[in-house]
CSV table of C-alpha atoms and ligand atoms in Angstrom, one decimal:
chain,number,residue,atom,x,y,z
A,1,MET,CA,57.5,67.1,123.7
A,2,THR,CA,54.8,65.1,121.2
A,3,ASN,CA,55.1,65.3,117.7
A,4,ILE,CA,51.8,65.3,115.8
A,5,SER,CA,51.9,64.5,112.4
A,6,PHE,CA,49.5,65.0,109.4
A,7,PRO,CA,48.6,63.0,106.3
A,8,SER,CA,51.0,63.5,103.6
A,9,GLY,CA,49.6,65.4,100.8
A,10,PHE,CA,48.1,67.8,103.7
A,11,ALA,CA,47.6,71.4,101.9
A,12,TRP,CA,49.0,73.9,104.0
A,13,GLY,CA,48.8,77.4,103.3
A,14,VAL,CA,48.0,80.9,103.7
A,15,ALA,CA,44.8,83.0,102.5
A,16,THR,CA,44.2,86.5,101.9
A,17,SER,CA,41.8,88.7,99.7
A,18,SER,CA,41.8,91.5,97.3
A,19,TYR,CA,40.2,94.3,98.9
A,20,GLN,CA,41.9,93.8,102.2
A,21,ILE,CA,45.9,93.7,100.3
A,22,GLU,CA,45.6,94.9,96.8
A,23,GLY,CA,44.9,98.7,96.8
A,24,ALA,CA,45.6,99.8,93.3
A,25,ALA,CA,41.7,100.7,93.7
A,26,MET,CA,41.8,103.0,90.7
A,27,GLU,CA,44.1,101.4,88.4
A,28,ASP,CA,44.1,99.7,84.9
A,29,GLY,CA,40.5,100.2,85.0
A,30,ARG,CA,39.3,99.0,87.8
A,31,GLY,CA,35.8,99.7,88.8
A,32,GLU,CA,34.4,101.3,91.9
A,33,SER,CA,33.2,98.2,94.6
A,34,ILE,CA,30.9,98.6,97.3
A,35,TRP,CA,33.6,98.7,100.0
A,36,ASP,CA,35.1,101.4,98.2
A,37,ARG,CA,31.8,103.3,98.7
A,38,PHE,CA,31.4,102.1,102.2
A,39,SER,CA,34.8,102.5,103.8
A,40,LYS,CA,34.9,106.2,102.3
A,41,THR,CA,31.2,106.9,104.2
A,42,PRO,CA,32.3,108.6,107.3
A,43,GLY,CA,31.7,106.8,110.5
A,44,LYS,CA,31.7,103.1,108.8
A,45,VAL,CA,35.4,101.8,109.3
A,46,LYS,CA,36.7,102.2,113.2
A,47,ASP,CA,39.6,104.2,112.3
A,48,GLY,CA,38.5,106.0,108.9
A,49,THR,CA,40.7,103.9,106.4
A,50,ASP,CA,40.2,102.3,103.5
A,51,GLY,CA,41.6,99.7,101.0
A,52,ASP,CA,42.9,102.4,98.2
A,53,VAL,CA,46.4,101.2,98.9
A,54,ALA,CA,46.3,98.3,101.6
A,55,CYS,CA,49.4,96.2,101.3
A,56,ASP,CA,50.1,97.3,98.2
A,57,HIS,CA,50.1,93.6,96.8
A,58,TYR,CA,49.0,94.8,93.4
A,59,HIS,CA,52.3,96.1,92.7
A,60,ARG,CA,54.5,93.9,95.1
A,61,PHE,CA,52.8,90.6,94.7
A,62,ARG,CA,56.0,89.5,93.0
A,63,ASP,CA,57.7,90.2,96.3
A,64,ASP,CA,54.9,88.9,98.4
A,65,ILE,CA,55.4,85.5,96.3
A,66,ALA,CA,59.0,85.3,96.9
A,67,LEU,CA,58.1,85.9,100.8
A,68,MET,CA,55.8,82.6,100.5
A,69,LYS,CA,58.2,80.9,98.9
A,70,SER,CA,61.0,81.9,101.6
A,71,LEU,CA,58.4,80.6,103.7
A,72,GLY,CA,57.8,76.9,102.2
A,73,VAL,CA,54.3,78.2,101.3
A,74,LYS,CA,53.0,75.6,98.9
A,75,HIS,CA,49.4,76.8,99.0
A,76,TYR,CA,47.8,80.5,98.9
A,77,ARG,CA,44.4,81.0,98.7
A,78,PHE,CA,43.3,84.6,97.3
A,79,SER,CA,40.3,86.2,95.8
A,80,VAL,CA,39.7,88.2,92.7
A,81,ALA,CA,38.1,91.1,92.5
A,82,TRP,CA,35.1,91.2,90.2
A,83,PRO,CA,34.9,95.2,89.5
A,84,ARG,CA,38.6,94.7,88.0
A,85,ILE,CA,37.4,91.9,85.2
A,86,LEU,CA,34.1,93.3,84.9
A,87,PRO,CA,33.7,97.1,85.7
A,88,ALA,CA,30.6,97.6,84.9
A,89,GLY,CA,29.3,94.4,87.3
A,90,ARG,CA,28.6,92.6,83.9
A,91,GLY,CA,29.2,93.0,79.9
A,92,LYS,CA,32.4,94.3,79.3
A,93,VAL,CA,35.7,92.5,80.3
A,94,ASN,CA,38.4,94.8,81.7
A,95,GLN,CA,41.7,93.0,80.5
A,96,PRO,CA,44.5,94.6,82.1
A,97,GLY,CA,42.3,93.5,85.5
A,98,LEU,CA,42.0,89.9,84.2
A,99,ASP,CA,45.8,90.1,83.1
A,100,PHE,CA,46.8,91.1,86.6
A,101,TYR,CA,45.4,87.8,87.6
A,102,GLY,CA,47.1,85.7,85.1
A,103,ARG,CA,50.7,87.2,86.1
A,104,LEU,CA,49.6,85.8,89.9
A,105,VAL,CA,48.7,82.8,88.9
A,106,ASP,CA,51.7,82.5,86.6
A,107,ALA,CA,54.2,83.6,89.2
A,108,LEU,CA,52.7,81.4,91.9
A,109,LEU,CA,53.0,78.3,89.8
A,110,GLU,CA,56.3,79.2,88.7
A,111,ALA,CA,57.6,79.1,92.4
A,112,GLY,CA,55.9,75.9,93.0
A,113,ILE,CA,52.7,77.2,95.1
A,114,GLU,CA,49.2,76.1,94.0
A,115,PRO,CA,46.4,79.0,93.8
A,116,PHE,CA,43.2,78.2,95.2
A,117,VAL,CA,40.9,81.1,94.1
A,118,THR,CA,37.7,82.9,95.7
A,119,LEU,CA,35.6,84.3,93.2
A,120,TYR,CA,33.7,86.7,96.0
A,121,HIS,CA,35.1,88.1,99.0
A,122,TRP,CA,32.6,90.6,99.2
A,123,ASP,CA,34.1,93.3,96.7
A,124,LEU,CA,30.6,93.3,94.6
A,125,PRO,CA,31.1,96.2,91.7
A,126,GLN,CA,28.6,99.1,93.1
A,127,VAL,CA,26.9,99.5,90.1
A,128,LEU,CA,25.2,96.1,91.0
A,129,GLN,CA,24.1,97.4,94.5
A,130,ASP,CA,23.0,100.6,93.0
A,131,GLU,CA,20.2,97.9,91.4
A,132,GLY,CA,19.6,96.1,95.1
A,133,GLY,CA,22.8,94.1,95.4
A,134,TRP,CA,22.6,90.3,96.6
A,135,VAL,CA,18.7,91.2,97.1
A,136,ARG,CA,17.8,91.2,93.5
A,137,ARG,CA,18.4,87.7,91.2
A,138,SER,CA,20.1,89.7,88.8
A,139,THR,CA,23.3,90.0,90.7
A,140,ALA,CA,23.1,85.9,91.3
A,141,GLU,CA,23.0,85.8,87.1
A,142,ALA,CA,25.9,88.5,86.9
A,143,PHE,CA,27.8,86.5,88.9
A,144,VAL,CA,27.6,83.7,86.9
A,145,GLU,CA,28.6,85.7,84.0
A,146,TYR,CA,31.6,86.8,86.1
A,147,SER,CA,32.6,83.3,87.2
A,148,SER,CA,32.7,82.2,83.4
A,149,VAL,CA,35.3,85.0,82.3
A,150,VAL,CA,37.3,84.5,85.5
A,151,ALA,CA,37.2,80.5,84.6
A,152,ARG,CA,37.8,80.8,81.1
A,153,ALA,CA,40.6,83.2,81.5
A,154,LEU,CA,42.5,81.3,84.3
A,155,GLY,CA,40.7,77.5,84.5
A,156,ASP,CA,43.8,76.0,82.7
A,157,ARG,CA,46.1,76.6,85.4
A,158,VAL,CA,43.9,77.3,88.4
A,159,LYS,CA,42.1,73.8,89.5
A,160,LYS,CA,40.8,74.8,92.9
A,161,TRP,CA,38.1,77.2,92.9
A,162,ILE,CA,35.7,78.7,95.8
A,163,THR,CA,32.7,80.6,95.0
A,164,HIS,CA,31.6,82.3,97.8
A,165,ASN,CA,33.5,83.6,100.9
A,166,GLU,CA,31.4,83.5,103.8
A,167,PRO,CA,27.9,84.1,102.4
A,168,TRP,CA,26.7,84.9,106.3
A,169,CYS,CA,28.9,87.7,106.3
A,170,THR,CA,27.7,89.0,102.7
A,171,SER,CA,24.1,88.8,103.6
A,172,MET,CA,23.7,89.4,107.6
A,173,LEU,CA,26.9,91.7,108.4
A,174,GLY,CA,26.3,93.5,104.9
A,175,TYR,CA,22.1,93.4,104.7
A,176,GLN,CA,20.7,93.0,108.4
A,177,LEU,CA,23.3,94.3,110.8
A,178,GLY,CA,24.6,97.2,108.1
A,179,ILE,CA,28.2,96.5,109.6
A,180,HIS,CA,29.6,95.7,106.2
A,181,ALA,CA,29.2,97.0,102.8
A,182,PRO,CA,26.5,97.8,101.6
A,183,GLY,CA,25.7,98.8,105.2
A,184,LEU,CA,21.8,97.6,104.9
A,185,LYS,CA,19.7,97.0,108.0
A,186,ASP,CA,17.0,95.3,106.5
A,187,TYR,CA,16.1,91.6,107.7
A,188,ARG,CA,14.2,90.1,104.5
A,189,SER,CA,16.5,91.8,102.5
A,190,ALA,CA,19.4,90.0,104.1
A,191,LEU,CA,17.4,86.6,104.0
A,192,GLU,CA,16.7,87.4,100.3
A,193,ALA,CA,20.6,88.5,99.8
A,194,SER,CA,21.7,85.1,101.3
A,195,HIS,CA,19.0,83.2,98.6
A,196,HIS,CA,21.0,84.8,95.7
A,197,VAL,CA,24.2,84.2,97.3
A,198,LEU,CA,23.8,80.6,97.5
A,199,LEU,CA,21.5,80.4,94.2
A,200,SER,CA,24.8,82.1,92.5
A,201,HIS,CA,27.0,79.7,94.0
A,202,GLY,CA,24.5,76.7,92.6
A,203,LEU,CA,24.3,78.4,89.1
A,204,ALA,CA,28.2,78.9,88.8
A,205,VAL,CA,29.6,75.2,90.0
A,206,PRO,CA,28.6,73.9,86.3
A,207,VAL,CA,29.9,76.6,84.5
A,208,ILE,CA,33.5,76.8,86.3
A,209,ARG,CA,33.5,73.4,85.8
A,210,ALA,CA,33.4,73.4,82.1
A,211,ALA,CA,35.9,76.2,82.0
A,212,SER,CA,38.3,74.4,84.3
A,213,PRO,CA,38.6,70.6,83.7
A,214,GLY,CA,39.4,68.6,86.4
A,215,ALA,CA,39.2,71.4,88.9
A,216,GLU,CA,37.9,70.9,92.3
A,217,VAL,CA,34.8,73.5,93.2
A,218,GLY,CA,33.6,74.4,96.5
A,219,ILE,CA,32.3,77.3,98.8
A,220,THR,CA,33.7,78.7,101.8
A,221,LEU,CA,31.4,78.8,105.1
A,222,ASN,CA,32.3,80.8,108.1
A,223,LEU,CA,30.7,78.5,111.0
A,224,ALA,CA,30.8,78.5,114.6
A,225,PRO,CA,29.4,75.8,117.4
A,226,ALA,CA,26.6,77.4,119.4
A,227,GLU,CA,26.3,76.7,122.8
A,228,PRO,CA,23.4,77.4,125.5
A,229,ALA,CA,24.9,79.8,128.4
A,230,SER,CA,22.8,77.7,130.8
A,231,PRO,CA,21.1,74.5,131.0
A,232,SER,CA,17.5,76.5,130.8
A,233,ALA,CA,15.3,75.7,128.0
A,234,ALA,CA,15.0,79.5,127.2
A,235,ASP,CA,18.7,79.3,126.5
A,236,HIS,CA,18.6,76.0,124.6
A,237,ASP,CA,16.2,77.1,122.4
A,238,ALA,CA,18.5,80.4,122.0
A,239,ALA,CA,21.5,78.2,121.1
A,240,ARG,CA,19.3,76.3,118.7
A,241,HIS,CA,18.2,79.4,117.0
A,242,HIS,CA,22.0,81.0,116.5
A,243,ASP,CA,22.8,77.6,115.3
A,244,GLY,CA,20.3,77.8,112.6
A,245,TYR,CA,21.4,81.8,111.8
A,246,SER,CA,25.1,81.1,111.1
A,247,ASN,CA,25.3,77.5,110.3
A,248,ARG,CA,22.0,75.4,109.5
A,249,TRP,CA,21.1,78.1,107.3
A,250,PHE,CA,23.7,77.7,104.7
A,251,LEU,CA,24.9,74.3,105.3
A,252,ASP,CA,21.2,72.7,104.6
A,253,PRO,CA,20.5,73.8,101.5
A,254,LEU,CA,24.0,73.2,100.1
A,255,PHE,CA,23.6,69.9,101.3
A,256,GLY,CA,20.2,69.2,99.7
A,257,HIS,CA,18.0,69.7,102.8
A,258,HIS,CA,16.2,73.3,101.9
A,259,TYR,CA,16.4,76.3,104.4
A,260,PRO,CA,15.9,74.8,107.8
A,261,ALA,CA,11.7,74.8,108.7
A,262,ASP,CA,12.5,75.9,112.6
A,263,MET,CA,14.6,78.9,111.3
A,264,ILE,CA,11.7,79.9,108.1
A,265,ALA,CA,8.8,79.6,111.2
A,266,ASP,CA,10.9,81.8,113.3
A,267,HIS,CA,11.5,84.4,110.9
A,268,ILE,CA,7.7,84.3,110.0
A,269,ALA,CA,6.9,84.7,113.6
A,270,ALA,CA,9.2,87.6,114.0
A,271,GLY,CA,8.0,89.5,111.2
A,272,HIS,CA,11.4,88.9,109.2
A,273,LEU,CA,9.3,87.1,106.6
A,274,PRO,CA,6.0,87.3,105.3
A,275,PRO,CA,3.7,84.0,106.3
A,276,GLU,CA,4.5,83.0,102.9
A,277,GLY,CA,8.0,82.5,104.2
A,278,LEU,CA,11.2,83.1,101.7
A,279,THR,CA,9.5,84.1,98.3
A,280,VAL,CA,12.1,84.7,95.9
A,281,VAL,CA,13.1,81.2,96.1
A,282,ARG,CA,11.9,79.9,92.4
A,283,PRO,CA,11.3,76.0,91.5
A,284,GLY,CA,14.5,74.8,90.8
A,285,ASP,CA,16.6,77.0,92.9
A,286,LEU,CA,17.0,74.5,95.8
A,287,GLU,CA,18.0,71.9,93.1
A,288,ALA,CA,20.7,74.3,92.0
A,289,ILE,CA,21.9,75.2,95.3
A,290,ALA,CA,22.5,71.2,96.3
A,291,VAL,CA,24.9,71.0,93.5
A,292,LYS,CA,27.6,68.3,94.7
A,293,CYS,CA,30.7,69.9,95.3
A,294,ASP,CA,34.4,68.5,95.8
A,295,PHE,CA,35.1,70.2,98.9
A,296,LEU,CA,33.4,72.5,101.5
A,297,GLY,CA,35.8,75.2,102.7
A,298,ILE,CA,35.5,76.4,106.3
A,299,ASN,CA,36.6,79.3,108.1
A,300,TYR,CA,36.5,78.7,112.2
A,301,TYR,CA,37.4,81.4,114.3
A,302,SER,CA,35.5,81.2,117.4
A,303,ARG,CA,32.4,79.7,118.9
A,304,ALA,CA,29.2,81.2,120.0
A,305,VAL,CA,27.3,81.1,123.7
A,306,VAL,CA,24.1,81.9,123.5
A,307,ARG,CA,21.9,83.5,126.2
A,308,SER,CA,17.8,83.8,125.5
A,309,ASP,CA,17.3,87.2,126.1
A,310,LYS,CA,17.4,89.6,123.0
A,311,VAL,CA,19.4,92.3,121.2
A,312,PRO,CA,17.2,94.7,119.9
A,313,GLU,CA,20.3,96.5,117.5
A,314,ALA,CA,20.3,92.9,116.0
A,315,GLU,CA,16.4,92.6,115.7
A,316,ASN,CA,16.1,90.5,118.3
A,317,GLU,CA,18.7,87.7,118.1
A,318,PRO,CA,19.7,86.2,121.1
A,319,ARG,CA,22.7,87.3,122.5
A,320,LYS,CA,25.9,86.2,122.1
A,321,VAL,CA,27.8,86.0,125.7
A,322,PHE,CA,31.4,85.4,127.0
A,323,VAL,CA,32.0,82.7,129.5
A,324,ALA,CA,36.1,82.6,128.8
A,325,PRO,CA,38.3,85.2,130.8
A,326,GLU,CA,39.2,88.5,129.3
A,327,LYS,CA,42.5,87.1,129.0
A,328,ASP,CA,41.4,84.2,126.3
A,329,TRP,CA,40.0,86.8,124.2
A,330,THR,CA,41.5,87.9,120.9
A,331,GLU,CA,41.7,91.6,120.0
A,332,MET,CA,38.9,91.4,118.0
A,333,GLY,CA,37.0,90.4,121.0
A,334,TRP,CA,36.4,86.8,120.2
A,335,GLU,CA,37.1,83.8,122.3
A,336,VAL,CA,40.2,81.6,121.8
A,337,TYR,CA,38.5,78.2,121.8
A,338,PRO,CA,40.6,75.5,119.6
A,339,ASP,CA,38.3,72.5,120.7
A,340,GLY,CA,35.2,74.1,119.0
A,341,LEU,CA,37.1,73.6,115.7
A,342,ARG,CA,37.3,69.9,116.4
A,343,GLU,CA,33.3,69.9,117.2
A,344,LEU,CA,32.6,71.9,114.2
A,345,LEU,CA,34.6,69.4,111.8
A,346,LEU,CA,32.9,66.3,113.6
A,347,ARG,CA,29.6,67.8,113.3
A,348,VAL,CA,29.8,68.8,109.6
A,349,HIS,CA,31.5,65.5,108.6
A,350,PHE,CA,28.8,63.4,110.6
A,351,GLU,CA,25.7,65.8,109.7
A,352,TYR,CA,26.5,66.7,106.0
A,353,ARG,CA,28.9,64.6,104.5
A,354,PRO,CA,31.3,66.8,102.5
A,355,ARG,CA,33.4,65.0,100.0
A,356,LYS,CA,36.1,66.8,101.4
A,357,ILE,CA,37.0,69.7,103.8
A,358,TYR,CA,39.4,72.4,103.7
A,359,ILE,CA,39.6,74.9,106.6
A,360,THR,CA,40.0,77.8,104.1
A,361,GLU,CA,40.8,80.0,107.4
A,362,ASN,CA,42.1,80.5,110.8
A,363,GLY,CA,44.0,82.6,112.7
A,364,VAL,CA,44.1,85.5,115.6
A,365,SER,CA,44.5,89.4,115.6
A,366,TYR,CA,47.1,90.3,118.1
A,367,SER,CA,48.8,93.4,117.2
A,368,THR,CA,52.3,92.5,118.6
A,369,PRO,CA,54.6,95.2,117.2
A,370,PRO,CA,58.4,94.7,116.2
A,371,GLY,CA,61.2,94.9,119.4
A,372,PRO,CA,63.7,97.3,118.8
A,373,ASP,CA,65.7,94.1,116.8
A,374,GLY,CA,62.9,94.2,114.6
A,375,ARG,CA,61.9,90.8,115.7
A,376,VAL,CA,58.1,90.3,116.1
A,377,ARG,CA,57.5,88.0,119.1
A,378,ASP,CA,53.9,86.7,118.4
A,379,GLU,CA,53.8,83.9,121.0
A,380,LYS,CA,50.3,84.1,121.4
A,381,ARG,CA,49.5,83.4,117.9
A,382,LEU,CA,52.0,80.9,117.6
A,383,THR,CA,50.2,78.8,120.4
A,384,PHE,CA,46.6,79.7,119.0
A,385,LEU,CA,47.5,78.2,115.7
A,386,ARG,CA,49.1,74.9,117.0
A,387,ASP,CA,46.1,74.5,119.6
A,388,HIS,CA,44.3,74.9,116.5
A,389,PHE,CA,45.7,72.4,114.2
A,390,VAL,CA,45.6,70.1,116.9
A,391,ALA,CA,42.1,70.1,117.5
A,392,ALA,CA,41.9,69.8,113.3
A,393,ARG,CA,44.0,66.6,113.6
A,394,ARG,CA,41.8,65.1,116.5
A,395,ALA,CA,38.8,65.8,114.2
A,396,MET,CA,40.8,64.2,111.4
A,397,GLU,CA,41.1,61.1,113.5
A,398,GLY,CA,37.9,61.0,114.2
A,399,GLY,CA,37.0,60.8,110.4
A,400,ALA,CA,36.6,64.6,109.6
A,401,PRO,CA,38.1,64.4,105.5
A,402,VAL,CA,39.9,67.5,106.0
A,403,ALA,CA,42.5,68.0,103.5
A,404,GLY,CA,44.1,71.5,104.1
A,405,TYR,CA,44.8,74.5,106.2
A,406,PHE,CA,44.8,78.0,105.3
A,407,VAL,CA,46.1,80.6,108.0
A,408,TRP,CA,44.6,83.8,108.2
A,409,SER,CA,46.3,85.7,106.8
A,410,LEU,CA,49.9,85.8,105.1
A,411,LEU,CA,50.0,89.6,105.6
A,412,ASP,CA,48.5,92.2,108.2
A,413,ASN,CA,46.0,93.6,106.4
A,414,PHE,CA,42.7,95.5,105.8
A,415,GLU,CA,40.3,94.4,108.5
A,416,TRP,CA,37.2,95.8,107.0
A,417,ASP,CA,35.3,97.4,109.8
A,418,ARG,CA,37.9,97.8,112.0
A,419,GLY,CA,40.8,99.2,109.2
A,420,TYR,CA,44.0,98.4,110.0
A,421,SER,CA,43.2,98.1,113.8
A,422,GLN,CA,43.4,94.4,113.9
A,423,ARG,CA,46.4,92.5,112.5
A,424,PHE,CA,45.9,88.9,111.7
A,425,GLY,CA,49.0,88.6,109.7
A,426,ILE,CA,51.9,86.1,110.0
A,427,VAL,CA,53.6,88.7,108.3
A,428,TRP,CA,54.2,92.6,109.9
A,429,VAL,CA,52.9,95.0,107.4
A,430,ASP,CA,54.5,98.4,108.2
A,431,TYR,CA,51.6,100.6,106.1
A,432,LYS,CA,54.0,103.6,105.7
A,433,THR,CA,57.1,101.9,104.0
A,434,GLN,CA,55.3,98.6,103.3
A,435,GLN,CA,58.1,96.7,104.5
A,436,ARG,CA,57.3,93.0,105.5
A,437,ILE,CA,58.8,90.9,108.7
A,438,PRO,CA,57.6,87.5,108.9
A,439,LYS,CA,56.9,87.2,112.3
A,440,ASP,CA,57.9,84.5,115.0
A,441,SER,CA,54.7,82.9,114.2
A,442,ALA,CA,55.4,82.5,110.3
A,443,LEU,CA,59.2,81.0,110.9
A,444,TRP,CA,57.2,78.6,113.3
A,445,TYR,CA,54.6,78.1,110.5
A,446,ARG,CA,57.6,77.4,107.8
A,447,GLY,CA,58.5,74.6,110.3
A,448,VAL,CA,54.9,73.0,110.4
A,449,MET,CA,54.6,72.9,106.8
A,450,ALA,CA,58.3,71.4,106.0
A,451,GLU,CA,57.7,68.8,108.9
A,452,ASN,CA,54.1,68.1,108.1
A,453,ALA,CA,53.6,67.9,111.7
A,454,VAL,CA,53.1,70.0,115.1
A,455,THR,CA,55.4,69.4,118.3
A,456,VAL,CA,53.1,70.0,121.2
A,457,PRO,CA,54.4,70.4,124.9
B,1,LIG,O1,39.4,88.9,107.7
B,1,LIG,C1,38.3,88.3,107.7
B,1,LIG,C2,38.5,87.6,106.3
B,1,LIG,O2,37.9,88.8,105.0
B,1,LIG,C3,36.9,87.1,106.5
B,1,LIG,N1,37.0,85.7,107.1
B,1,LIG,C4,37.3,86.6,108.7
B,1,LIG,C5,38.5,87.3,108.7
B,1,LIG,C6,38.6,87.8,110.0
B,1,LIG,O3,38.0,88.8,110.8
């Protein structure tokens, strides 16, 4: 056995998001979110479920914090539900909603757990969607107002802020592919939405800093290495395009390189954009988006192996294929590929030079149920996490400035269009009784966090 240790002060943690765990969808003045509307639209969520109750965390947050404490968790990433704070998207503040997060933050600090707060994890107020959502610049302006309200209320106690979770998902899953709320399928709208999401980040960062002195502020991207399925020139070009679509479209403007020219050209050629390009970009926007951040959050789940033949339902995007045997897929149908995390971290480090990186999500969906003795033997999750921790450590040896690692997720929860069919938690949730059972992976992770080291065969 080899012991692989991490630098002292490394921030081990767990992550969740508001709509996926809170429930209490109609309580204390919370407004409707796009996920309330979308999940209640027949056919949108595979098992027909929604987040009305979810893990009932809104009522059970003190127990959940006690659970985290018992596992030795010292850092917790959660998100704030915008419709709890500003039910109309902007304007009148809903004090009970704000108070909930105040109580949550206080209880975390009391338990010795540092809060990492994500401001947007996809639950846009429905009223803003009714105006066009992220396709409209006014939503970016409303986001800045919302961020300011939250940062002024919590900024004395919260010192780590993440503006957005996974802008690719907000824009592409939500507006291009129609898989997530609001469920639109319009490529140009998706590209415009992505710009407004990034713009809202750029405009909010100085506002958050002003309200939360000394805080670190960043953004979280979901990134995946893109590799050609064969040595052919066509597959190489498909991989270039896929990398542009899922990684560079977001990384480049955030790090001051503007939107990638090859992608603008591809989108014009495919008719996704007019010949003038991305016309919603106004003077000063790109400078705002490139605001210097304290860290980049990276969510990593798998890689993309790409072939040149096109997927019609994805508006002619290159096809992703699987080269790994089915036994190496997760229940989401994603390939288990730990080395992709090492590659990705080194690539981001060398090409973009973020000051600091937090792995803000990594984890796996396996539905292993409790045995007759009540124990959840999720050996495969434990191995998955261990191998990814080691991959991150290897990247750190190569210079990647990784400062922390958040396992997705603390609890089994509402997995968006898949409903409750996917279980990412290191803690089992019985949705009927709301009982929580730490899985074997959680008990093992407790040891990793305590030792600040991973033992590998
Ligand atoms: O559950 C999601 C999370 O909300 C965002 N990142 C990916 C996770 C797994 O799909």
